[in-house]
Amino acid sequence: MTQYRTQPRTSATFDPATIAEIQRAADTGIYDIRGWGAKRPLPHFDDLLFLGASMSRYPLEGYRERCGTDVVLGDRHATYPLHLETPVTIAGMSFGALSGRAKEALGRGASEVGTSTTTGDGGMTPEERSQSKHLVYQYLPSRYGMNPDHLRQADAIEVVLGQGAKPGGGGMLLGQKITERVAQMRTLPQGVDQRSASRHPDWTGPDDLTIKIGELREITDWEKPVYVKVGATRTYYDVKLAVHAGADVVVVDGMQGGTAATQEVFIEHVGIPTLAAIPQAVQALQELGVHRKVQLIVSGGIRTGADVAKAMALGADAVAIGTAALVALGDNDPRWQADYEALGTSAGAYDDFQEGKDPAGITTQDPELQQRLDPVEGGRRLANYLRVLTMEAQTIARACGKAHLQHLEPEDLVAITIEAAAMARVPLAGTSWIPGQAAGGSW
Amino acid sequence: MDPLTATLSPTRDPKDLSMTDTLELDLAVSTLREVNARLHDPDLGVDDVVVTHPAGRHSVAVGLNRPMTVTVKGHVGYYAAGMNQSADVVVEGNAGVGVAENMMSGSVWVKGSASQSAGATAHGGLLVVEGDAAARCGISMKGVDIVVGGSIGHMSAFMAQAGRLVVRGDASDALGDSIYEARIYVRGAVASLGADCVAKEMRPEHHEELATLLKSAGYEDDDTHAYTRYGSARSLYHFHVDNTSAY
Ligand SMILES: Cc1cc2nc3c(=O)[nH]c(=O)nc-3n(C[C@H](O)[C@H](O)[C@H](O)COP(=O)(O)O)c2cc1C
């Protein structure tokens, strides 16, 4: 007689990770803090496809016909807008979260391909200034290391209101990473668990921001583009208000966007996916008549040239990468597998950037671990990766018959899920249906 | 022309400003952009400037970055003398939000009262407000010295990291919430202290420090024994399960 037995089954609601988290919380009494971005599955660029050319459109010749990639950022008010050779920029990541050598490597890689890199919540280091052709200086609520000399040395200024990983939240840097140099740059006692403010200390609301941007322009004699960065939530309204406040460039960071250290609950439960944010931002810019005049930079989960092309087809002028840039430098590299295992994780899953024990030597201030990253080699790897992203995006653009990445348009896209179709506002593949819009209606 | 190369110390009496070769920049005639551009011009040729008819304009005399004196004849709006480096700025009136925000060095002297966030995030220099300062005075201060002749509003010295804040009058609610290493001296009443801010003993070095600060702002007759010192209990410096209600 066959013995039928029930098989032990884990719950979809109380899955093993959830149970482990309850146990951990009960044990420690403190929420989980980690780096990286949202890890749950979300509607994303993978849910979109391009309609390559055939009979009704004709393509450009793959390797012969020109497909431009350059972009001008911030030409609305600034005397010196940025002119980048590729629309893939490096997002703001703080010295403190990253080692000085990692910042240097980011500057080297970005400069090699003619794009910009960005400071972060910890001020400007000489390493990154000297190695970065185009350096964007972040102006954050904490104002750590905020120095008017650095403002003048910057090529653009980015007023940070929020990050996709934690819209509405401030920064965190745990004591392990507050070394003497980091503490000194931030005017903090060495080794404290640093919390940085979520609101700017001297303005609240869009009307104040208008005045603040005016001040930044006056201080720098109207030379530099001023960006405004927001985490994606009420993106349609936030973009309108940013433009009203005088932004030359709006940066929208979706919930997949990376972070150096944030509560897990914040990363996974606050904000909207990048895909949902882009059409809202573009609609806001179009309604104000400033689409392509106030440039839109999109970030949060950009990994491939296809992602770049899709973001641009939806209306972005450029994109920014954080996590992918760190991976290009060597983050989560399998060659450190034994070290990852010693930390209770594995290459590909490591996200405890806050601990400062990064085996790859990137998200750390440990003097020995830092040596594992060679800034020249790291810079070269990043430049390679940026070139691949650019060439991949060009491959797609040519296939769609576009002589410049900026000529990509929503009309080139379809969605393979109803969710993505509704969020990205492009038709479900094989139909003319955009959920929320009349069937057959035009974009 | 009398080259005023000597850096004017913050302790000088701001009334002694009448020197030769004073340049007048009139905001009733020139735009703000023109006035600030002149003030930034390293070849301006004079070190003593009077700005007239500010009429509450924002961002007056921001981003100055060399030793010079600038007297603003009237009330100013937001961010007056913002990010000041080395210059000595006097506002002969009231100042709006964020006066001397992120000052690095030099001095800013407000003859009237100041609105919110006076001296916010400032890294150095001296800010004197002869009247009152509203909420969030010295918020996130990072090394500046602030002396307020009157009282200050709520949430002042929030997350104050370094520097000294002296208040001759009273302080409103939540003084010094989440304060780091800044020191606060208050003569009058404190409505309430914020998280992790505590009253501390006045040791001889604190009397000495306070006396110097008061003197630099022209209040040398004050008795330092009438003041109480406040600072960080340092109990929130590390995340701890028993402190969760404070995070
Ligand atoms: C290690 C790390 C540090 C970061 N630090 C900052 C910061 O200081 N300021 C900021 O605005 N964003 C910061 N971010 C967010 C990035 O600027 C960017 O928004 C995000 O990484 C983009 O998403 P992606 O990582 O999926 O490319 C950080 C991200 C990472 C991974």
Tab-separated table of C-alpha atoms in Angstrom, chain A residues 28-31 33 77 79 139 141-149 151-152 172-175 185-197 199-204 208-209 211-216 218-222, chain B residues 32-37 40 58-59 62-65 78-85 97-98 101-102 104 116-117 120-121 123 136 139-143 158-159 161-162 178-181 196 236-241 244 246-247:
chain	number	residue	atom	x	y	z
A	28	THR	CA	17.511	42.460	18.850
A	29	GLY	CA	14.676	44.983	19.230
A	30	ILE	CA	15.922	47.060	16.330
A	31	TYR	CA	14.809	47.248	12.733
A	33	ILE	CA	19.166	48.260	8.235
A	77	HIS	CA	19.477	79.343	-16.845
A	79	THR	CA	25.976	80.020	-18.238
A	139	TYR	CA	23.220	69.944	-1.598
A	141	PRO	CA	19.494	68.280	4.223
A	142	SER	CA	22.442	67.330	6.438
A	143	ARG	CA	24.801	69.816	4.756
A	144	TYR	CA	27.695	67.648	5.902
A	145	GLY	CA	30.884	69.168	4.584
A	146	MET	CA	28.869	71.804	2.715
A	147	ASN	CA	31.436	74.317	1.564
A	148	PRO	CA	30.880	77.299	-0.740
A	149	ASP	CA	34.329	76.746	-2.254
A	151	LEU	CA	29.974	74.813	-4.703
A	152	ARG	CA	32.104	77.065	-6.899
A	172	MET	CA	22.228	56.939	8.165
A	173	LEU	CA	25.820	56.010	8.554
A	174	LEU	CA	26.665	53.610	11.308
A	175	GLY	CA	29.576	54.112	13.655
A	185	MET	CA	34.416	65.994	7.005
A	186	ARG	CA	30.987	65.760	8.621
A	187	THR	CA	31.888	67.578	11.870
A	188	LEU	CA	30.787	64.580	13.937
A	189	PRO	CA	32.309	62.667	16.816
A	190	GLN	CA	34.214	59.655	15.528
A	191	GLY	CA	32.306	56.368	15.733
A	192	VAL	CA	28.766	57.711	16.321
A	193	ASP	CA	25.796	56.179	14.574
A	194	GLN	CA	25.013	59.151	12.415
A	195	ARG	CA	21.453	60.067	11.525
A	196	SER	CA	21.100	62.792	8.947
A	197	ALA	CA	18.091	65.022	8.623
A	199	ARG	CA	14.272	67.930	5.795
A	200	HIS	CA	16.415	70.831	4.764
A	201	PRO	CA	17.194	73.024	7.765
A	202	ASP	CA	16.476	76.391	6.189
A	203	TRP	CA	13.548	75.887	3.874
A	204	THR	CA	10.277	74.017	3.694
A	208	ASP	CA	11.026	78.425	-0.116
A	209	LEU	CA	12.899	76.192	-2.542
A	211	ILE	CA	14.271	81.297	-2.910
A	212	LYS	CA	16.921	78.724	-1.984
A	213	ILE	CA	17.712	77.999	-5.622
A	214	GLY	CA	17.911	81.749	-6.159
A	215	GLU	CA	20.504	81.943	-3.402
A	216	LEU	CA	22.577	79.099	-4.880
A	218	GLU	CA	23.494	84.188	-6.752
A	219	ILE	CA	26.394	82.599	-4.878
A	220	THR	CA	27.684	80.951	-8.049
A	221	ASP	CA	26.845	83.927	-10.290
A	222	TRP	CA	24.305	81.944	-12.335
B	32	LEU	CA	20.303	91.836	-6.997
B	33	ARG	CA	22.362	89.898	-9.492
B	34	GLU	CA	24.421	92.973	-10.323
B	35	VAL	CA	24.977	93.813	-6.675
B	36	ASN	CA	26.062	90.291	-5.728
B	37	ALA	CA	28.302	90.062	-8.795
B	40	HIS	CA	32.080	88.803	-5.640
B	58	HIS	CA	16.301	87.635	-0.565
B	59	SER	CA	19.924	86.514	-0.926
B	62	VAL	CA	25.476	85.966	-0.351
B	63	GLY	CA	28.644	84.062	-1.171
B	64	LEU	CA	31.102	86.766	-0.137
B	65	ASN	CA	34.552	85.243	-0.019
B	78	TYR	CA	15.860	85.034	3.222
B	79	TYR	CA	19.495	83.929	3.348
B	80	ALA	CA	21.153	87.314	3.814
B	81	ALA	CA	24.947	86.876	3.879
B	82	GLY	CA	24.455	83.161	3.198
B	83	MET	CA	27.659	81.059	3.068
B	84	ASN	CA	29.749	84.029	4.098
B	85	GLN	CA	33.526	83.557	4.083
B	97	VAL	CA	14.867	83.063	7.164
B	98	GLY	CA	18.358	81.568	7.205
B	101	GLU	CA	23.214	80.087	6.695
B	102	ASN	CA	26.277	77.895	6.260
B	104	MET	CA	32.262	79.544	7.073
B	116	GLN	CA	13.806	81.068	11.439
B	117	SER	CA	16.974	79.039	10.945
B	120	ALA	CA	21.672	77.174	10.043
B	121	THR	CA	24.470	74.661	9.351
B	123	HIS	CA	30.642	76.026	10.011
B	136	ARG	CA	15.414	76.632	14.596
B	139	ILE	CA	19.839	74.239	13.445
B	140	SER	CA	22.512	71.728	12.400
B	141	MET	CA	25.222	74.260	13.324
B	142	LYS	CA	28.693	72.947	12.572
B	143	GLY	CA	31.120	75.256	14.319
B	158	PHE	CA	18.338	70.895	16.498
B	159	MET	CA	21.048	68.352	15.621
B	161	GLN	CA	27.003	69.412	15.737
B	162	ALA	CA	29.609	71.936	16.853
B	178	SER	CA	19.444	65.387	19.097
B	179	ILE	CA	22.379	67.680	19.740
B	180	TYR	CA	25.901	66.435	19.108
B	181	GLU	CA	28.906	68.389	20.384
B	196	ASP	CA	19.314	63.932	24.547
B	236	LEU	CA	21.678	58.638	21.308
B	237	TYR	CA	25.103	58.359	19.742
B	238	HIS	CA	24.598	54.644	19.193
B	239	PHE	CA	21.448	52.826	18.184
B	240	HIS	CA	20.195	50.942	21.179
B	241	VAL	CA	17.077	48.938	21.810
B	244	THR	CA	13.852	53.309	20.189
B	246	ALA	CA	13.763	58.597	20.569
B	247	TYR	CA	14.669	57.575	17.018
